[in-house]
Amino acid sequence: MPDITVTLAHEADFTGWRSATRSLAGRRTPPADITWRIAPHPESAALPAPDPAAARFTVPRAVMELAAIMVQSALPDRFALAYTLVYDHLMGMPTDEEAAACMAAAKADVLAQTRHLRDDIRAALSRHDGTSSYQAHVDTLSLVPESNARFLTLQRSFAPWQLDMPDRTLRWTGHEMLHEAPGQAPRPLDPTSLPPPALPMVPDLDIARITSLRAVALAAKTCLICPMAAHATQTVFGEGREAARMMFVGEQPGDIEDRAGRPFVGPAGQLFDRALLEAGIGRDDAYVTNTVKHFKFRRTPTRRIHEKAGPAEIAACAPWLAAERRIIRPAVVVMLGVTAASALLGRAVTISRERSRIIPLEDGSDGLVTVHPSYLLRLPDEAARAREYDRFVNDLRLAATRLGPAVT
């Protein structure tokens, strides 16, 4: 008879399941000894207390991805199946044939439902006027709508929406997620507790329809389109106000930016901040970003050495940079280095030929090409650095002359 009961906060409580699994599987607790149940009220959830004696373990990404798919399936024993999957892997045992067949069928169903739901959402949003709440009926008993709630929230730029299912309603108010079952009052649902969707989110998003910079930034953090994303620490998105009048575009984050998750915070960024100050450009008027949002590098025994972003990485990140420009609508775009200039001008660029002049861009903004601040740090002698730094500051001053008076 099972002698351990795990009480989860809600029907799709992947975070609670994962926490309990970490403790129980770490003690090698057999699946038959565990009962999984859903709390009648979220506050009555009861997970096993962390056990210092439990062995730490890791499982392959594919195992946890399949476990997340089980949690969002319609199977009544989905939490037990997900735990069995992890337990069998730790013990080096093959999963029972019947359970494996059940998991395979559930995975196929969840993948199909995810694709169908996203296709329906995109089709409906293409016809939606965008001025009212989006509401749709989804005929499913699975938790696929919950796992795709973030997809819909970002695609709607945090605007309200509602999905009605046969046994529940899921609603985003614009500020919080609410879950409502028949005969029950709506209760908040923590989006971070939900299982990740069965399909990557970013390739299915219509990035051109997202109107919130925050939504674009959050979507970019889950981007795995190019191989760089698998090696970098994190996505490093742009930083600054949506009302910024100047946009500065570099090549890619460096080692320090990759670790910090912010652009232009390393030595080149500190030099850039000093040049902005000397050029009389306030940070409130500056939005800083990169052509490529992940750090590309080769690893040595002691360091991660920067490598130049290639055409594939630039193309993969192009929708993010385009969204930043579309939402911010800067009056002036300063291209820092050849990678940014080539990407934004759509042609091969030689800095010496294009530098220090105003270039009209296709969206009506003014462009200016100059060197990247890191170039100044690589100059061999102090006199050259001082001379080129002054020229860099003068380029920034020239860009600032195109701003005109600030709009209040």
mmCIF file of C-alpha atoms in Angstrom:
data_model
loop_
_atom_site.group_PDB
_atom_site.id
_atom_site.type_symbol
_atom_site.label_atom_id
_atom_site.label_comp_id
_atom_site.label_asym_id
_atom_site.label_seq_id
_atom_site.Cartn_x
_atom_site.Cartn_y
_atom_site.Cartn_z
ATOM 1 C CA MET A 1 0.000 0.000 0.000
ATOM 2 C CA PRO A 2 1.259 3.519 -0.772
ATOM 3 C CA ASP A 3 2.477 5.220 2.385
ATOM 4 C CA ILE A 4 3.410 8.677 1.027
ATOM 5 C CA THR A 5 0.828 11.187 -0.143
ATOM 6 C CA VAL A 6 1.872 14.208 -2.210
ATOM 7 C CA THR A 7 -0.745 16.946 -2.437
ATOM 8 C CA LEU A 8 -0.209 19.298 -5.374
ATOM 9 C CA ALA A 9 -1.597 22.838 -5.600
ATOM 10 C CA HIS A 10 -3.554 22.375 -8.840
ATOM 11 C CA GLU A 11 -4.164 20.096 -11.809
ATOM 12 C CA ALA A 12 -1.099 21.319 -13.722
ATOM 13 C CA ASP A 13 1.301 21.877 -10.814
ATOM 14 C CA PHE A 14 4.509 20.892 -12.575
ATOM 15 C CA THR A 15 6.672 22.891 -10.174
ATOM 16 C CA GLY A 16 5.170 21.076 -7.178
ATOM 17 C CA TRP A 17 5.580 17.710 -8.896
ATOM 18 C CA ARG A 18 9.208 18.463 -9.746
ATOM 19 C CA SER A 19 9.988 19.510 -6.170
ATOM 20 C CA ALA A 20 8.412 16.371 -4.751
ATOM 21 C CA THR A 21 10.142 14.189 -7.352
ATOM 22 C CA ARG A 22 13.514 15.693 -6.495
ATOM 23 C CA SER A 23 13.038 14.691 -2.860
ATOM 24 C CA LEU A 24 11.367 11.304 -3.344
ATOM 25 C CA ALA A 25 13.473 10.069 -6.254
ATOM 26 C CA GLY A 26 16.566 11.255 -4.403
ATOM 27 C CA ARG A 27 15.592 8.745 -1.690
ATOM 28 C CA ARG A 28 14.844 6.159 -4.399
ATOM 29 C CA THR A 29 11.206 5.940 -3.303
ATOM 30 C CA PRO A 30 9.364 3.403 -5.539
ATOM 31 C CA PRO A 31 6.404 4.768 -7.521
ATOM 32 C CA ALA A 32 4.070 2.250 -5.849
ATOM 33 C CA ASP A 33 4.747 3.885 -2.474
ATOM 34 C CA ILE A 34 3.413 7.296 -3.560
ATOM 35 C CA THR A 35 -0.118 8.647 -3.940
ATOM 36 C CA TRP A 36 -0.485 11.851 -5.942
ATOM 37 C CA ARG A 37 -3.531 14.033 -5.306
ATOM 38 C CA ILE A 38 -4.750 17.567 -6.023
ATOM 39 C CA ALA A 39 -5.478 19.915 -3.136
ATOM 40 C CA PRO A 40 -9.061 21.192 -2.878
ATOM 41 C CA HIS A 41 -7.520 24.618 -2.220
ATOM 42 C CA PRO A 42 -4.037 25.708 -3.395
ATOM 43 C CA GLU A 43 -2.978 26.659 0.113
ATOM 44 C CA SER A 44 -3.562 23.094 1.320
ATOM 45 C CA ALA A 45 -0.866 21.624 -0.949
ATOM 46 C CA ALA A 46 1.510 19.361 0.976
ATOM 47 C CA LEU A 47 4.866 18.448 -0.557
ATOM 48 C CA PRO A 48 7.522 16.272 1.103
ATOM 49 C CA ALA A 49 9.935 18.259 3.213
ATOM 50 C CA PRO A 50 13.420 18.564 1.668
ATOM 51 C CA ASP A 51 15.563 15.650 2.841
ATOM 52 C CA PRO A 52 19.266 16.500 3.328
ATOM 53 C CA ALA A 53 20.022 12.780 3.014
ATOM 54 C CA ALA A 54 18.372 12.515 -0.414
ATOM 55 C CA ALA A 55 20.904 11.942 -3.164
ATOM 56 C CA ARG A 56 21.295 14.701 -5.735
ATOM 57 C CA PHE A 57 20.679 13.559 -9.280
ATOM 58 C CA THR A 58 20.228 14.794 -12.810
ATOM 59 C CA VAL A 59 18.210 13.367 -15.654
ATOM 60 C CA PRO A 60 18.533 14.075 -19.377
ATOM 61 C CA ARG A 61 16.586 16.993 -20.801
ATOM 62 C CA ALA A 62 14.509 14.606 -22.918
ATOM 63 C CA VAL A 63 13.298 12.767 -19.799
ATOM 64 C CA MET A 64 12.107 15.973 -18.132
ATOM 65 C CA GLU A 65 10.501 17.181 -21.365
ATOM 66 C CA LEU A 66 8.506 13.949 -21.579
ATOM 67 C CA ALA A 67 7.592 14.246 -17.893
ATOM 68 C CA ALA A 68 6.263 17.761 -18.539
ATOM 69 C CA ILE A 69 4.192 16.412 -21.418
ATOM 70 C CA MET A 70 2.722 13.740 -19.125
ATOM 71 C CA VAL A 71 1.758 16.398 -16.572
ATOM 72 C CA GLN A 72 -0.231 18.330 -19.181
ATOM 73 C CA SER A 73 -1.930 15.249 -20.620
ATOM 74 C CA ALA A 74 -5.505 14.207 -19.812
ATOM 75 C CA LEU A 75 -4.400 10.982 -18.103
ATOM 76 C CA PRO A 76 -5.751 10.671 -14.548
ATOM 77 C CA ASP A 77 -2.462 9.103 -13.346
ATOM 78 C CA ARG A 78 -0.242 11.583 -15.224
ATOM 79 C CA PHE A 79 1.789 12.647 -12.164
ATOM 80 C CA ALA A 80 2.490 9.000 -11.268
ATOM 81 C CA LEU A 81 3.532 8.239 -14.842
ATOM 82 C CA ALA A 82 5.850 11.241 -14.920
ATOM 83 C CA TYR A 83 7.446 10.133 -11.652
ATOM 84 C CA THR A 84 7.810 6.552 -12.918
ATOM 85 C CA LEU A 85 9.642 7.869 -15.967
ATOM 86 C CA VAL A 86 12.223 9.635 -13.793
ATOM 87 C CA TYR A 87 12.489 6.774 -11.274
ATOM 88 C CA ASP A 88 13.045 4.152 -13.967
ATOM 89 C CA HIS A 89 15.780 6.253 -15.527
ATOM 90 C CA LEU A 90 17.571 6.664 -12.182
ATOM 91 C CA MET A 91 17.355 2.961 -11.444
ATOM 92 C CA GLY A 92 18.504 2.009 -14.932
ATOM 93 C CA MET A 93 15.318 0.044 -15.563
ATOM 94 C CA PRO A 94 13.226 -0.058 -18.745
ATOM 95 C CA THR A 95 9.764 1.434 -18.332
ATOM 96 C CA ASP A 96 6.967 -1.153 -18.267
ATOM 97 C CA GLU A 97 5.669 -1.807 -21.814
ATOM 98 C CA GLU A 98 2.106 -0.850 -20.965
ATOM 99 C CA ALA A 99 3.213 2.379 -19.288
ATOM 100 C CA ALA A 100 5.554 3.173 -22.181
ATOM 101 C CA ALA A 101 2.748 2.706 -24.699
ATOM 102 C CA CYS A 102 0.477 4.922 -22.616
ATOM 103 C CA MET A 103 3.151 7.628 -22.473
ATOM 104 C CA ALA A 104 3.747 7.450 -26.230
ATOM 105 C CA ALA A 105 0.038 7.848 -26.974
ATOM 106 C CA ALA A 106 -0.260 10.726 -24.504
ATOM 107 C CA LYS A 107 2.763 12.464 -26.024
ATOM 108 C CA ALA A 108 1.330 12.188 -29.546
ATOM 109 C CA ASP A 109 -1.998 13.588 -28.327
ATOM 110 C CA VAL A 110 -0.410 16.499 -26.449
ATOM 111 C CA LEU A 111 1.788 17.423 -29.429
ATOM 112 C CA ALA A 112 -1.208 17.344 -31.767
ATOM 113 C CA GLN A 113 -3.330 19.417 -29.376
ATOM 114 C CA THR A 114 -0.535 21.959 -28.929
ATOM 115 C CA ARG A 115 -0.162 22.423 -32.675
ATOM 116 C CA HIS A 116 -3.931 22.648 -33.182
ATOM 117 C CA LEU A 117 -4.365 25.168 -30.356
ATOM 118 C CA ARG A 118 -1.607 27.443 -31.630
ATOM 119 C CA ASP A 119 -2.879 27.296 -35.187
ATOM 120 C CA ASP A 120 -6.350 28.252 -33.955
ATOM 121 C CA ILE A 121 -4.957 31.085 -31.830
ATOM 122 C CA ARG A 122 -2.930 32.562 -34.700
ATOM 123 C CA ALA A 123 -5.839 32.282 -37.121
ATOM 124 C CA ALA A 124 -8.269 33.894 -34.674
ATOM 125 C CA LEU A 125 -5.864 36.693 -33.733
ATOM 126 C CA SER A 126 -5.308 37.507 -37.415
ATOM 127 C CA ARG A 127 -9.041 38.280 -37.603
ATOM 128 C CA HIS A 128 -9.239 39.945 -34.191
ATOM 129 C CA ASP A 129 -9.496 43.736 -34.053
ATOM 130 C CA GLY A 130 -7.111 43.889 -31.090
ATOM 131 C CA THR A 131 -9.307 46.334 -29.180
ATOM 132 C CA SER A 132 -11.328 43.841 -27.130
ATOM 133 C CA SER A 133 -10.608 40.769 -25.044
ATOM 134 C CA TYR A 134 -9.900 37.570 -26.946
ATOM 135 C CA GLN A 135 -12.170 34.664 -25.956
ATOM 136 C CA ALA A 136 -12.324 31.152 -27.401
ATOM 137 C CA HIS A 137 -13.651 27.681 -26.595
ATOM 138 C CA VAL A 138 -11.173 24.789 -26.483
ATOM 139 C CA ASP A 139 -12.665 21.305 -26.455
ATOM 140 C CA THR A 140 -10.104 19.456 -24.339
ATOM 141 C CA LEU A 141 -9.746 17.904 -20.914
ATOM 142 C CA SER A 142 -5.957 18.040 -21.086
ATOM 143 C CA LEU A 143 -3.839 20.778 -19.533
ATOM 144 C CA VAL A 144 -2.438 21.863 -22.915
ATOM 145 C CA PRO A 145 -4.196 25.278 -22.683
ATOM 146 C CA GLU A 146 -2.511 25.950 -19.335
ATOM 147 C CA SER A 147 0.942 25.049 -20.644
ATOM 148 C CA ASN A 148 0.366 27.389 -23.613
ATOM 149 C CA ALA A 149 -1.003 30.241 -21.530
ATOM 150 C CA ARG A 150 2.328 32.057 -21.751
ATOM 151 C CA PHE A 151 2.300 31.691 -25.539
ATOM 152 C CA LEU A 152 -1.102 33.361 -25.763
ATOM 153 C CA THR A 153 -0.234 36.026 -23.191
ATOM 154 C CA LEU A 154 2.906 37.090 -25.068
ATOM 155 C CA GLN A 155 1.231 36.866 -28.477
ATOM 156 C CA ARG A 156 -1.458 39.188 -27.090
ATOM 157 C CA SER A 157 1.134 41.543 -25.571
ATOM 158 C CA PHE A 158 -0.386 40.988 -22.104
ATOM 159 C CA ALA A 159 -3.862 42.063 -23.257
ATOM 160 C CA PRO A 160 -6.746 40.147 -21.589
ATOM 161 C CA TRP A 161 -7.912 36.802 -22.971
ATOM 162 C CA GLN A 162 -10.066 33.859 -21.918
ATOM 163 C CA LEU A 163 -10.167 30.177 -22.848
ATOM 164 C CA ASP A 164 -13.270 28.154 -21.973
ATOM 165 C CA MET A 165 -12.896 24.377 -21.620
ATOM 166 C CA PRO A 166 -15.617 21.795 -20.871
ATOM 167 C CA ASP A 167 -14.570 21.557 -17.216
ATOM 168 C CA ARG A 168 -12.927 24.924 -16.473
ATOM 169 C CA THR A 169 -12.087 28.455 -17.604
ATOM 170 C CA LEU A 170 -8.621 29.929 -17.867
ATOM 171 C CA ARG A 171 -8.374 33.709 -17.964
ATOM 172 C CA TRP A 172 -5.626 36.309 -18.114
ATOM 173 C CA THR A 173 -6.871 39.644 -16.790
ATOM 174 C CA GLY A 174 -3.928 41.649 -18.027
ATOM 175 C CA HIS A 175 -2.324 41.381 -14.593
ATOM 176 C CA GLU A 176 -2.885 37.841 -13.309
ATOM 177 C CA MET A 177 -3.905 34.348 -14.390
ATOM 178 C CA LEU A 178 -7.235 33.050 -13.047
ATOM 179 C CA HIS A 179 -8.498 29.472 -13.020
ATOM 180 C CA GLU A 180 -12.206 28.751 -12.535
ATOM 181 C CA ALA A 181 -14.035 25.431 -12.253
ATOM 182 C CA PRO A 182 -17.829 25.066 -12.246
ATOM 183 C CA GLY A 183 -19.291 26.028 -8.895
ATOM 184 C CA GLN A 184 -16.011 27.526 -7.686
ATOM 185 C CA ALA A 185 -14.832 31.097 -7.413
ATOM 186 C CA PRO A 186 -11.939 32.094 -9.709
ATOM 187 C CA ARG A 187 -8.588 31.537 -8.062
ATOM 188 C CA PRO A 188 -5.145 32.845 -9.027
ATOM 189 C CA LEU A 189 -2.877 30.486 -10.933
ATOM 190 C CA ASP A 190 0.874 31.016 -10.802
ATOM 191 C CA PRO A 191 2.113 30.832 -14.430
ATOM 192 C CA THR A 192 5.577 29.765 -13.252
ATOM 193 C CA SER A 193 4.102 26.572 -11.758
ATOM 194 C CA LEU A 194 2.833 25.295 -15.122
ATOM 195 C CA PRO A 195 4.589 22.725 -17.308
ATOM 196 C CA PRO A 196 6.488 24.076 -20.313
ATOM 197 C CA PRO A 197 4.690 23.567 -23.628
ATOM 198 C CA ALA A 198 5.333 20.443 -25.662
ATOM 199 C CA LEU A 199 6.606 22.469 -28.630
ATOM 200 C CA PRO A 200 9.120 25.341 -28.659
ATOM 201 C CA MET A 201 7.260 28.601 -28.239
ATOM 202 C CA VAL A 202 9.217 31.128 -30.306
ATOM 203 C CA PRO A 203 8.957 29.564 -33.799
ATOM 204 C CA ASP A 204 5.156 29.615 -33.504
ATOM 205 C CA LEU A 205 4.897 33.221 -32.307
ATOM 206 C CA ASP A 206 3.973 35.918 -34.794
ATOM 207 C CA ILE A 207 6.611 38.311 -33.491
ATOM 208 C CA ALA A 208 5.487 41.067 -35.865
ATOM 209 C CA ARG A 209 2.104 41.199 -34.065
ATOM 210 C CA ILE A 210 3.566 41.689 -30.570
ATOM 211 C CA THR A 211 3.216 45.323 -29.555
ATOM 212 C CA SER A 212 4.805 45.276 -26.099
ATOM 213 C CA LEU A 213 8.573 45.517 -25.700
ATOM 214 C CA ARG A 214 8.321 43.552 -22.453
ATOM 215 C CA ALA A 215 6.453 40.747 -24.230
ATOM 216 C CA VAL A 216 9.067 40.623 -27.000
ATOM 217 C CA ALA A 217 11.889 40.518 -24.434
ATOM 218 C CA LEU A 218 10.258 37.678 -22.485
ATOM 219 C CA ALA A 219 9.627 35.730 -25.678
ATOM 220 C CA ALA A 220 13.246 36.157 -26.758
ATOM 221 C CA LYS A 221 14.426 34.610 -23.498
ATOM 222 C CA THR A 222 13.000 31.262 -24.634
ATOM 223 C CA CYS A 223 14.465 31.460 -28.155
ATOM 224 C CA LEU A 224 16.391 28.365 -29.257
ATOM 225 C CA ILE A 225 16.337 29.011 -33.010
ATOM 226 C CA CYS A 226 20.106 29.063 -33.505
ATOM 227 C CA PRO A 227 22.780 26.830 -31.913
ATOM 228 C CA MET A 228 24.276 29.753 -29.978
ATOM 229 C CA ALA A 229 21.334 29.649 -27.589
ATOM 230 C CA ALA A 230 22.282 26.183 -26.376
ATOM 231 C CA HIS A 231 25.770 27.323 -25.313
ATOM 232 C CA ALA A 232 25.228 30.851 -24.031
ATOM 233 C CA THR A 233 24.191 31.435 -20.436
ATOM 234 C CA GLN A 234 21.082 33.383 -21.409
ATOM 235 C CA THR A 235 19.471 35.690 -23.931
ATOM 236 C CA VAL A 236 20.723 39.250 -23.540
ATOM 237 C CA PHE A 237 17.960 41.535 -24.782
ATOM 238 C CA GLY A 238 18.070 45.291 -25.282
ATOM 239 C CA GLU A 239 17.697 47.740 -22.420
ATOM 240 C CA GLY A 240 16.073 51.161 -22.192
ATOM 241 C CA ARG A 241 12.737 52.939 -22.398
ATOM 242 C CA GLU A 242 10.151 52.310 -25.102
ATOM 243 C CA ALA A 243 10.106 56.093 -25.570
ATOM 244 C CA ALA A 244 13.876 56.343 -26.146
ATOM 245 C CA ARG A 245 14.689 58.521 -29.150
ATOM 246 C CA MET A 246 18.087 57.004 -29.871
ATOM 247 C CA MET A 247 18.843 53.317 -30.458
ATOM 248 C CA PHE A 248 22.398 52.015 -30.284
ATOM 249 C CA VAL A 249 22.980 48.633 -31.933
ATOM 250 C CA GLY A 250 26.127 46.587 -31.355
ATOM 251 C CA GLU A 251 27.176 43.131 -32.529
ATOM 252 C CA GLN A 252 26.496 40.688 -29.681
ATOM 253 C CA PRO A 253 26.852 40.431 -25.900
ATOM 254 C CA GLY A 254 30.279 39.590 -24.530
ATOM 255 C CA ASP A 255 31.303 37.260 -21.737
ATOM 256 C CA ILE A 256 30.380 39.682 -18.945
ATOM 257 C CA GLU A 257 27.046 40.599 -20.581
ATOM 258 C CA ASP A 258 26.233 36.911 -21.057
ATOM 259 C CA ARG A 259 26.682 36.271 -17.350
ATOM 260 C CA ALA A 260 24.899 39.450 -16.235
ATOM 261 C CA GLY A 261 21.994 39.219 -18.712
ATOM 262 C CA ARG A 262 22.373 42.922 -19.620
ATOM 263 C CA PRO A 263 23.903 44.612 -22.677
ATOM 264 C CA PHE A 264 26.932 46.922 -22.581
ATOM 265 C CA VAL A 265 28.008 46.340 -18.965
ATOM 266 C CA GLY A 266 31.569 45.128 -19.591
ATOM 267 C CA PRO A 267 34.658 47.287 -20.269
ATOM 268 C CA ALA A 268 33.368 48.365 -23.707
ATOM 269 C CA GLY A 269 30.015 49.242 -22.156
ATOM 270 C CA GLN A 270 31.669 51.353 -19.474
ATOM 271 C CA LEU A 271 33.616 53.251 -22.122
ATOM 272 C CA PHE A 272 30.384 53.678 -24.092
ATOM 273 C CA ASP A 273 28.623 55.149 -21.035
ATOM 274 C CA ARG A 274 31.449 57.674 -20.616
ATOM 275 C CA ALA A 275 31.250 58.655 -24.291
ATOM 276 C CA LEU A 276 27.471 59.140 -24.041
ATOM 277 C CA LEU A 277 27.970 61.462 -21.091
ATOM 278 C CA GLU A 278 30.596 63.510 -22.919
ATOM 279 C CA ALA A 279 28.359 63.709 -26.007
ATOM 280 C CA GLY A 280 25.524 65.102 -23.877
ATOM 281 C CA ILE A 281 23.212 62.152 -24.484
ATOM 282 C CA GLY A 282 21.045 61.161 -21.539
ATOM 283 C CA ARG A 283 20.460 57.483 -20.852
ATOM 284 C CA ASP A 284 16.691 58.164 -20.868
ATOM 285 C CA ASP A 285 17.090 58.955 -24.565
ATOM 286 C CA ALA A 286 19.171 55.839 -25.268
ATOM 287 C CA TYR A 287 18.066 52.264 -25.920
ATOM 288 C CA VAL A 288 21.012 49.875 -26.250
ATOM 289 C CA THR A 289 20.820 46.477 -27.898
ATOM 290 C CA ASN A 290 22.712 44.051 -30.106
ATOM 291 C CA THR A 291 22.216 42.572 -33.548
ATOM 292 C CA VAL A 292 22.594 39.092 -32.019
ATOM 293 C CA LYS A 293 21.171 38.326 -28.576
ATOM 294 C CA HIS A 294 23.445 35.449 -27.525
ATOM 295 C CA PHE A 295 27.175 35.300 -26.840
ATOM 296 C CA LYS A 296 29.076 33.317 -29.480
ATOM 297 C CA PHE A 297 32.394 32.007 -28.231
ATOM 298 C CA ARG A 298 34.995 29.271 -28.308
ATOM 299 C CA ARG A 299 36.063 27.811 -25.004
ATOM 300 C CA THR A 300 39.653 27.535 -23.837
ATOM 301 C CA PRO A 301 40.801 25.964 -20.547
ATOM 302 C CA THR A 302 40.590 29.343 -18.811
ATOM 303 C CA ARG A 303 38.393 31.659 -20.906
ATOM 304 C CA ARG A 304 35.494 31.981 -23.318
ATOM 305 C CA ILE A 305 36.843 33.758 -26.386
ATOM 306 C CA HIS A 306 34.469 35.929 -28.432
ATOM 307 C CA GLU A 307 33.755 34.768 -31.981
ATOM 308 C CA LYS A 308 32.182 36.929 -34.652
ATOM 309 C CA ALA A 309 28.492 36.253 -35.295
ATOM 310 C CA GLY A 310 27.818 34.743 -38.701
ATOM 311 C CA PRO A 311 24.988 35.209 -41.219
ATOM 312 C CA ALA A 312 22.925 32.377 -39.699
ATOM 313 C CA GLU A 313 22.985 33.923 -36.203
ATOM 314 C CA ILE A 314 22.248 37.400 -37.573
ATOM 315 C CA ALA A 315 19.282 36.079 -39.570
ATOM 316 C CA ALA A 316 17.933 34.115 -36.590
ATOM 317 C CA CYS A 317 17.977 37.227 -34.390
ATOM 318 C CA ALA A 318 16.673 39.610 -37.071
ATOM 319 C CA PRO A 319 13.010 39.367 -35.914
ATOM 320 C CA TRP A 320 13.963 40.487 -32.400
ATOM 321 C CA LEU A 321 15.902 43.521 -33.616
ATOM 322 C CA ALA A 322 13.105 44.371 -36.058
ATOM 323 C CA ALA A 323 10.581 44.201 -33.212
ATOM 324 C CA GLU A 324 12.694 46.502 -31.046
ATOM 325 C CA ARG A 325 12.894 49.082 -33.840
ATOM 326 C CA ARG A 326 9.181 48.778 -34.646
ATOM 327 C CA ILE A 327 8.046 49.232 -31.041
ATOM 328 C CA ILE A 328 10.524 51.908 -29.950
ATOM 329 C CA ARG A 329 10.487 53.861 -33.226
ATOM 330 C CA PRO A 330 13.735 55.736 -32.515
ATOM 331 C CA ALA A 331 14.476 58.944 -34.359
ATOM 332 C CA VAL A 332 18.145 57.980 -34.688
ATOM 333 C CA VAL A 333 19.786 54.554 -34.961
ATOM 334 C CA VAL A 334 23.513 54.430 -34.267
ATOM 335 C CA MET A 335 25.196 51.320 -35.688
ATOM 336 C CA LEU A 336 28.211 50.352 -33.604
ATOM 337 C CA GLY A 337 30.546 48.322 -35.802
ATOM 338 C CA VAL A 338 30.375 46.475 -39.083
ATOM 339 C CA THR A 339 28.041 43.665 -37.970
ATOM 340 C CA ALA A 340 25.302 46.066 -36.860
ATOM 341 C CA ALA A 341 25.782 48.310 -39.898
ATOM 342 C CA SER A 342 25.664 45.421 -42.379
ATOM 343 C CA ALA A 343 22.576 43.910 -40.717
ATOM 344 C CA LEU A 344 20.625 47.175 -40.619
ATOM 345 C CA LEU A 345 21.679 48.524 -44.012
ATOM 346 C CA GLY A 346 21.255 45.153 -45.707
ATOM 347 C CA ARG A 347 24.581 45.268 -47.539
ATOM 348 C CA ALA A 348 28.295 44.877 -47.034
ATOM 349 C CA VAL A 349 29.703 47.837 -45.123
ATOM 350 C CA THR A 350 33.180 49.292 -44.728
ATOM 351 C CA ILE A 351 33.267 51.445 -41.603
ATOM 352 C CA SER A 352 35.782 53.933 -43.022
ATOM 353 C CA ARG A 353 33.495 54.675 -45.992
ATOM 354 C CA GLU A 354 30.211 54.920 -44.128
ATOM 355 C CA ARG A 355 31.286 56.487 -40.853
ATOM 356 C CA SER A 356 30.337 59.901 -39.523
ATOM 357 C CA ARG A 357 27.495 60.747 -41.887
ATOM 358 C CA ILE A 358 23.721 60.636 -41.610
ATOM 359 C CA ILE A 359 22.103 57.798 -43.579
ATOM 360 C CA PRO A 360 18.309 57.833 -44.126
ATOM 361 C CA LEU A 361 16.829 54.456 -43.143
ATOM 362 C CA GLU A 362 13.797 52.782 -44.708
ATOM 363 C CA ASP A 363 11.574 53.357 -41.653
ATOM 364 C CA GLY A 364 12.116 57.136 -41.722
ATOM 365 C CA SER A 365 14.710 57.233 -38.951
ATOM 366 C CA ASP A 366 18.235 58.586 -39.357
ATOM 367 C CA GLY A 367 21.134 56.143 -39.215
ATOM 368 C CA LEU A 368 24.751 56.719 -38.376
ATOM 369 C CA VAL A 369 27.620 54.245 -38.613
ATOM 370 C CA THR A 370 30.553 54.389 -36.205
ATOM 371 C CA VAL A 371 32.987 52.020 -34.545
ATOM 372 C CA HIS A 372 32.104 49.657 -31.742
ATOM 373 C CA PRO A 373 33.479 50.765 -28.345
ATOM 374 C CA SER A 374 35.431 47.504 -28.101
ATOM 375 C CA TYR A 375 37.494 48.667 -31.099
ATOM 376 C CA LEU A 376 38.800 51.550 -28.999
ATOM 377 C CA LEU A 377 39.941 49.139 -26.280
ATOM 378 C CA ARG A 378 41.950 47.115 -28.793
ATOM 379 C CA LEU A 379 44.003 50.026 -30.134
ATOM 380 C CA PRO A 380 47.708 49.505 -29.464
ATOM 381 C CA ASP A 381 48.790 52.806 -27.929
ATOM 382 C CA GLU A 382 47.365 55.514 -25.730
ATOM 383 C CA ALA A 383 47.636 58.296 -28.336
ATOM 384 C CA ALA A 384 45.610 56.276 -30.872
ATOM 385 C CA ARG A 385 43.000 55.442 -28.241
ATOM 386 C CA ALA A 386 42.612 59.104 -27.249
ATOM 387 C CA ARG A 387 42.358 60.236 -30.866
ATOM 388 C CA GLU A 388 39.804 57.596 -31.845
ATOM 389 C CA TYR A 389 37.822 58.081 -28.635
ATOM 390 C CA ASP A 390 37.402 61.796 -29.435
ATOM 391 C CA ARG A 391 36.241 60.871 -32.918
ATOM 392 C CA PHE A 392 33.770 58.392 -31.456
ATOM 393 C CA VAL A 393 32.330 61.057 -29.141
ATOM 394 C CA ASN A 394 32.011 63.431 -32.098
ATOM 395 C CA ASP A 395 30.054 60.743 -33.986
ATOM 396 C CA LEU A 396 27.652 60.491 -31.048
ATOM 397 C CA ARG A 397 27.275 64.279 -30.965
ATOM 398 C CA LEU A 398 26.481 64.278 -34.685
ATOM 399 C CA ALA A 399 23.783 61.631 -34.133
ATOM 400 C CA ALA A 400 22.302 63.667 -31.297
ATOM 401 C CA THR A 401 21.878 66.708 -33.578
ATOM 402 C CA ARG A 402 19.197 64.738 -35.458
ATOM 403 C CA LEU A 403 16.967 64.417 -32.413
ATOM 404 C CA GLY A 404 15.352 67.815 -32.329
ATOM 405 C CA PRO A 405 13.521 68.915 -29.170
ATOM 406 C CA ALA A 406 12.308 66.229 -26.777
ATOM 407 C CA VAL A 407 8.583 65.465 -26.891
ATOM 408 C CA THR A 408 6.948 65.905 -23.462
#
